[in-house]
PDB file of C-alpha atoms and ligand atoms in Angstrom:
ATOM      1  CA  UNK A   1      -0.078  -0.297   0.111  1.00 93.00           C
ATOM      2  CA  UNK A   2       1.187   3.398  -1.002  1.00 97.00           C
ATOM      3  CA  UNK A   3      -0.057   6.926  -0.211  1.00 97.00           C
ATOM      4  CA  UNK A   4       0.388   9.813  -2.871  1.00 98.00           C
ATOM      5  CA  UNK A   5      -0.678  13.482  -2.939  1.00 98.00           C
ATOM      6  CA  UNK A   6      -2.951  14.958  -5.207  1.00 98.00           C
ATOM      7  CA  UNK A   7      -3.969  18.279  -6.413  1.00 98.00           C
ATOM      8  CA  UNK A   8      -6.812  19.306  -8.306  1.00 98.00           C
ATOM      9  CA  UNK A   9      -5.596  22.909  -9.779  1.00 98.00           C
ATOM     10  CA  UNK A  10      -7.634  25.907 -10.289  1.00 98.00           C
ATOM     11  CA  UNK A  11      -8.544  25.409 -14.067  1.00 98.00           C
ATOM     12  CA  UNK A  12     -10.117  22.150 -13.201  1.00 98.00           C
ATOM     13  CA  UNK A  13     -12.180  23.210  -9.951  1.00 98.00           C
ATOM     14  CA  UNK A  14     -13.248  26.403 -11.989  1.00 98.00           C
ATOM     15  CA  UNK A  15     -14.539  24.222 -14.754  1.00 98.00           C
ATOM     16  CA  UNK A  16     -16.487  22.155 -12.372  1.00 98.00           C
ATOM     17  CA  UNK A  17     -14.220  19.038 -12.641  1.00 98.00           C
ATOM     18  CA  UNK A  18     -13.571  18.192  -9.115  1.00 98.00           C
ATOM     19  CA  UNK A  19     -16.547  15.186  -9.165  1.00 98.00           C
ATOM     20  CA  UNK A  20     -15.160  14.011 -12.379  1.00 98.00           C
ATOM     21  CA  UNK A  21     -11.620  13.405 -11.245  1.00 98.00           C
ATOM     22  CA  UNK A  22     -12.648  12.255  -7.814  1.00 98.00           C
ATOM     23  CA  UNK A  23     -14.529   9.430  -9.737  1.00 98.00           C
ATOM     24  CA  UNK A  24     -11.392   8.612 -11.968  1.00 98.00           C
ATOM     25  CA  UNK A  25      -9.376   8.128  -8.775  1.00 98.00           C
ATOM     26  CA  UNK A  26     -12.346   6.138  -6.574  1.00 98.00           C
ATOM     27  CA  UNK A  27     -13.083   3.632  -9.897  1.00 98.00           C
ATOM     28  CA  UNK A  28      -9.535   2.681  -9.806  1.00 98.00           C
ATOM     29  CA  UNK A  29      -9.094   1.622  -6.519  1.00 97.00           C
ATOM     30  CA  UNK A  30      -7.648   4.956  -5.144  1.00 98.00           C
ATOM     31  CA  UNK A  31      -9.149   5.534  -1.701  1.00 98.00           C
ATOM     32  CA  UNK A  32      -9.408   9.153  -0.641  1.00 98.00           C
ATOM     33  CA  UNK A  33      -8.186   9.253   3.220  1.00 97.00           C
ATOM     34  CA  UNK A  34      -7.984  12.583   3.343  1.00 97.00           C
ATOM     35  CA  UNK A  35      -8.953  15.710   1.165  1.00 97.00           C
ATOM     36  CA  UNK A  36      -8.961  19.479   1.913  1.00 97.00           C
ATOM     37  CA  UNK A  37      -9.960  22.357  -0.603  1.00 98.00           C
ATOM     38  CA  UNK A  38      -7.755  25.790   0.014  1.00 98.00           C
ATOM     39  CA  UNK A  39      -6.488  28.688  -1.878  1.00 98.00           C
ATOM     40  CA  UNK A  40      -2.527  29.087  -1.381  1.00 98.00           C
ATOM     41  CA  UNK A  41      -0.824  31.792  -0.635  1.00 97.00           C
ATOM     42  CA  UNK A  42       2.315  32.878  -2.850  1.00 98.00           C
ATOM     43  CA  UNK A  43       4.246  31.764  -0.117  1.00 97.00           C
ATOM     44  CA  UNK A  44       2.776  28.387   0.898  1.00 97.00           C
ATOM     45  CA  UNK A  45       3.039  27.701  -3.435  1.00 97.00           C
ATOM     46  CA  UNK A  46       6.780  28.718  -3.331  1.00 97.00           C
ATOM     47  CA  UNK A  47       7.618  26.675  -0.494  1.00 97.00           C
ATOM     48  CA  UNK A  48       5.447  23.534  -2.136  1.00 97.00           C
ATOM     49  CA  UNK A  49       7.373  23.894  -5.486  1.00 97.00           C
ATOM     50  CA  UNK A  50      10.651  24.785  -4.172  1.00 95.00           C
ATOM     51  CA  UNK A  51      12.080  21.825  -6.338  1.00 93.00           C
ATOM     52  CA  UNK A  52      11.235  23.733  -9.211  1.00 96.00           C
ATOM     53  CA  UNK A  53      12.624  27.128  -8.309  1.00 97.00           C
ATOM     54  CA  UNK A  54      15.474  27.515 -10.241  1.00 98.00           C
ATOM     55  CA  UNK A  55      13.171  26.496 -13.664  1.00 97.00           C
ATOM     56  CA  UNK A  56      11.861  29.127 -16.337  1.00 97.00           C
ATOM     57  CA  UNK A  57       8.409  28.528 -15.790  1.00 97.00           C
ATOM     58  CA  UNK A  58       8.792  28.766 -11.906  1.00 98.00           C
ATOM     59  CA  UNK A  59       6.870  31.918 -11.611  1.00 98.00           C
ATOM     60  CA  UNK A  60       4.114  31.038 -14.363  1.00 97.00           C
ATOM     61  CA  UNK A  61       3.526  27.990 -11.798  1.00 97.00           C
ATOM     62  CA  UNK A  62       3.182  29.740  -8.805  1.00 98.00           C
ATOM     63  CA  UNK A  63       0.728  32.732 -10.445  1.00 98.00           C
ATOM     64  CA  UNK A  64      -0.896  29.599 -11.675  1.00 98.00           C
ATOM     65  CA  UNK A  65      -1.425  27.504  -8.502  1.00 98.00           C
ATOM     66  CA  UNK A  66      -2.235  30.248  -6.158  1.00 98.00           C
ATOM     67  CA  UNK A  67      -4.951  31.982  -9.402  1.00 98.00           C
ATOM     68  CA  UNK A  68      -8.007  29.980  -7.561  1.00 98.00           C
ATOM     69  CA  UNK A  69      -8.959  27.001  -5.252  1.00 98.00           C
ATOM     70  CA  UNK A  70      -7.398  23.653  -5.009  1.00 98.00           C
ATOM     71  CA  UNK A  71      -8.551  20.414  -3.779  1.00 98.00           C
ATOM     72  CA  UNK A  72      -5.821  18.460  -1.716  1.00 98.00           C
ATOM     73  CA  UNK A  73      -6.244  14.511  -1.254  1.00 98.00           C
ATOM     74  CA  UNK A  74      -4.349  12.223  -0.041  1.00 98.00           C
ATOM     75  CA  UNK A  75      -4.952   8.570  -2.422  1.00 98.00           C
ATOM     76  CA  UNK A  76      -3.989   5.134  -0.836  1.00 98.00           C
ATOM     77  CA  UNK A  77      -3.962   1.822  -2.823  1.00 98.00           C
ATOM     78  CA  UNK A  78      -1.420  -0.642  -4.285  1.00 98.00           C
ATOM     79  CA  UNK A  79       1.409   1.186  -6.224  1.00 98.00           C
ATOM     80  CA  UNK A  80      -0.958   4.442  -5.861  1.00 98.00           C
ATOM     81  CA  UNK A  81       2.045   7.025  -7.010  1.00 98.00           C
ATOM     82  CA  UNK A  82       2.374   5.132 -10.445  1.00 98.00           C
ATOM     83  CA  UNK A  83      -0.938   4.495 -10.722  1.00 98.00           C
ATOM     84  CA  UNK A  84      -2.156   8.519  -9.941  1.00 98.00           C
ATOM     85  CA  UNK A  85       0.616   9.951 -12.478  1.00 98.00           C
ATOM     86  CA  UNK A  86      -0.722   6.955 -15.275  1.00 98.00           C
ATOM     87  CA  UNK A  87      -4.408   7.785 -14.301  1.00 98.00           C
ATOM     88  CA  UNK A  88      -3.122  11.982 -15.232  1.00 98.00           C
ATOM     89  CA  UNK A  89      -1.340  11.753 -17.881  1.00 98.00           C
ATOM     90  CA  UNK A  90       1.577  13.377 -19.244  1.00 98.00           C
ATOM     91  CA  UNK A  91       2.121  16.907 -18.158  1.00 97.00           C
ATOM     92  CA  UNK A  92       1.666  18.596 -21.300  1.00 97.00           C
ATOM     93  CA  UNK A  93      -1.763  17.664 -22.356  1.00 97.00           C
ATOM     94  CA  UNK A  94      -1.282  17.778 -26.157  1.00 97.00           C
ATOM     95  CA  UNK A  95       0.967  14.399 -25.229  1.00 98.00           C
ATOM     96  CA  UNK A  96      -1.443  13.064 -22.576  1.00 97.00           C
ATOM     97  CA  UNK A  97      -2.418   9.477 -23.939  1.00 97.00           C
ATOM     98  CA  UNK A  98      -6.780   9.217 -24.640  1.00 97.00           C
ATOM     99  CA  UNK A  99      -8.706   8.731 -21.657  1.00 96.00           C
ATOM    100  CA  UNK A 100      -6.057  10.555 -19.394  1.00 98.00           C
ATOM    101  CA  UNK A 101      -7.187  13.024 -17.036  1.00 98.00           C
ATOM    102  CA  UNK A 102      -5.517  15.625 -19.174  1.00 98.00           C
ATOM    103  CA  UNK A 103      -6.083  14.741 -21.685  1.00 98.00           C
ATOM    104  CA  UNK A 104     -10.009  15.032 -21.239  1.00 98.00           C
ATOM    105  CA  UNK A 105      -9.694  18.252 -18.651  1.00 98.00           C
ATOM    106  CA  UNK A 106      -6.343  20.435 -18.810  1.00 98.00           C
ATOM    107  CA  UNK A 107      -6.044  23.084 -21.649  1.00 94.00           C
ATOM    108  CA  UNK A 108      -2.060  23.728 -21.356  1.00 97.00           C
ATOM    109  CA  UNK A 109       1.097  23.191 -19.707  1.00 97.00           C
ATOM    110  CA  UNK A 110       0.211  25.351 -17.026  1.00 96.00           C
ATOM    111  CA  UNK A 111      -3.383  24.658 -16.933  1.00 97.00           C
ATOM    112  CA  UNK A 112      -3.026  21.038 -16.547  1.00 98.00           C
ATOM    113  CA  UNK A 113      -5.843  20.177 -14.171  1.00 98.00           C
ATOM    114  CA  UNK A 114      -4.137  17.781 -11.745  1.00 98.00           C
ATOM    115  CA  UNK A 115      -0.620  17.574  -9.739  1.00 98.00           C
ATOM    116  CA  UNK A 116       0.527  14.021  -8.283  1.00 98.00           C
ATOM    117  CA  UNK A 117       3.585  13.096  -6.628  1.00 98.00           C
ATOM    118  CA  UNK A 118       6.346  11.654  -8.569  1.00 97.00           C
ATOM    119  CA  UNK A 119       7.987   9.309  -6.396  1.00 98.00           C
ATOM    120  CA  UNK A 120       7.312   7.867  -2.949  1.00 98.00           C
ATOM    121  CA  UNK A 121       9.714   9.605  -0.958  1.00 97.00           C
ATOM    122  CA  UNK A 122       7.965  13.148  -2.792  1.00 96.00           C
ATOM    123  CA  UNK A 123       4.626  11.884  -1.755  1.00 97.00           C
ATOM    124  CA  UNK A 124       5.757  11.743   2.011  1.00 96.00           C
ATOM    125  CA  UNK A 125       6.985  15.034   2.080  1.00 95.00           C
ATOM    126  CA  UNK A 126       3.838  16.527   0.104  1.00 97.00           C
ATOM    127  CA  UNK A 127       1.207  14.689   2.434  1.00 97.00           C
ATOM    128  CA  UNK A 128       3.298  16.101   5.231  1.00 96.00           C
ATOM    129  CA  UNK A 129       3.330  19.501   3.735  1.00 96.00           C
ATOM    130  CA  UNK A 130      -0.919  19.317   3.733  1.00 97.00           C
ATOM    131  CA  UNK A 131      -1.668  17.495   6.115  1.00 96.00           C
ATOM    132  CA  UNK A 132       1.148  17.625   8.950  1.00 86.00           C
ATOM    133  CA  UNK A 133      -0.646  17.509  12.233  1.00 64.00           C
ATOM    134  CA  UNK A 134      -3.022  14.806  11.204  1.00 67.00           C
ATOM    135  CA  UNK A 135      -0.714  12.197   9.566  1.00 61.00           C
ATOM    136  CA  UNK A 136      -1.376  10.057  12.829  1.00 58.00           C
ATOM    137  CA  UNK A 137      -4.902  10.461  12.397  1.00 61.00           C
ATOM    138  CA  UNK A 138      -4.935   9.261   8.529  1.00 60.00           C
TER     139      UNK A 138
HETATM  140  P1  LIG B   1       5.082  19.014 -10.942  1.00 52.08           P
HETATM  141  O1  LIG B   1       3.622  18.508 -11.182  1.00 52.08           O
HETATM  142  O2  LIG B   1       5.385  18.866  -9.383  1.00 52.08           O
HETATM  143  O3  LIG B   1       5.863  18.534 -11.792  1.00 52.08           O
HETATM  144  O4  LIG B   1       5.515  20.434 -11.026  1.00 52.08           O
HETATM  145  C1  LIG B   1       5.610  21.369 -12.285  1.00 52.08           C
HETATM  146  C2  LIG B   1       4.414  21.799 -13.146  1.00 52.08           C
HETATM  147  O5  LIG B   1       5.180  22.884 -13.602  1.00 52.08           O
HETATM  148  C3  LIG B   1       3.757  20.942 -13.891  1.00 52.08           C
HETATM  149  O6  LIG B   1       2.409  20.339 -13.438  1.00 52.08           O
HETATM  150  C4  LIG B   1       3.195  22.259 -15.146  1.00 52.08           C
HETATM  151  O7  LIG B   1       1.758  22.732 -14.805  1.00 52.08           O
HETATM  152  C5  LIG B   1       3.977  23.660 -14.908  1.00 52.08           C
HETATM  153  N1  LIG B   1       4.460  23.723 -15.754  1.00 52.08           N
HETATM  154  C6  LIG B   1       5.259  24.856 -16.903  1.00 52.08           C
HETATM  155  N2  LIG B   1       5.878  24.248 -18.072  1.00 52.08           N
HETATM  156  C7  LIG B   1       6.750  23.425 -17.148  1.00 52.08           C
HETATM  157  C8  LIG B   1       7.892  22.944 -18.458  1.00 52.08           C
HETATM  158  N3  LIG B   1       8.333  23.366 -19.389  1.00 52.08           N
HETATM  159  N4  LIG B   1       8.281  21.277 -17.483  1.00 52.08           N
HETATM  160  C9  LIG B   1       7.192  21.057 -16.338  1.00 52.08           C
HETATM  161  N5  LIG B   1       6.158  21.471 -15.836  1.00 52.08           N
HETATM  162  C10 LIG B   1       6.225  22.682 -16.435  1.00 52.08           C
END
């Protein structure tokens, strides 16, 4: 059993796709074990995405993720990290396989509907970031 962190980004929240995306997780054996809706501050977003701070797209990434509310959830299941990434599809929606979340709901590489942890190690860090003092209860 693994746990991974998912974020439904402002574009998908704004377009009313929260339910569609959560349904995809649930029908693919990813159980939602924690969830909240938040509007990240610039400082929180910069901390969350610190790993990308030298990348040319960093500013755009921060501007976008702070542009509206997001839904953050912890997904649990067998191979949850890889399974979630498979369901999300490629970062660039134009390269995302048909049937994936990004192929279906994303508009661009910035407005790409979802974030998912890229490794088990980062999943632990990201779950801790959003659900730090509730971990014991999960
Ligand atoms: P992560 O999801 O943690 O890999 O965060 C990177 C995010 O930055 C992606 O999900 C994209 O929304 C955004 N992004 C914008 N431009 C790029 C790019 N050239 N390569 C990778 N990610 C990009």
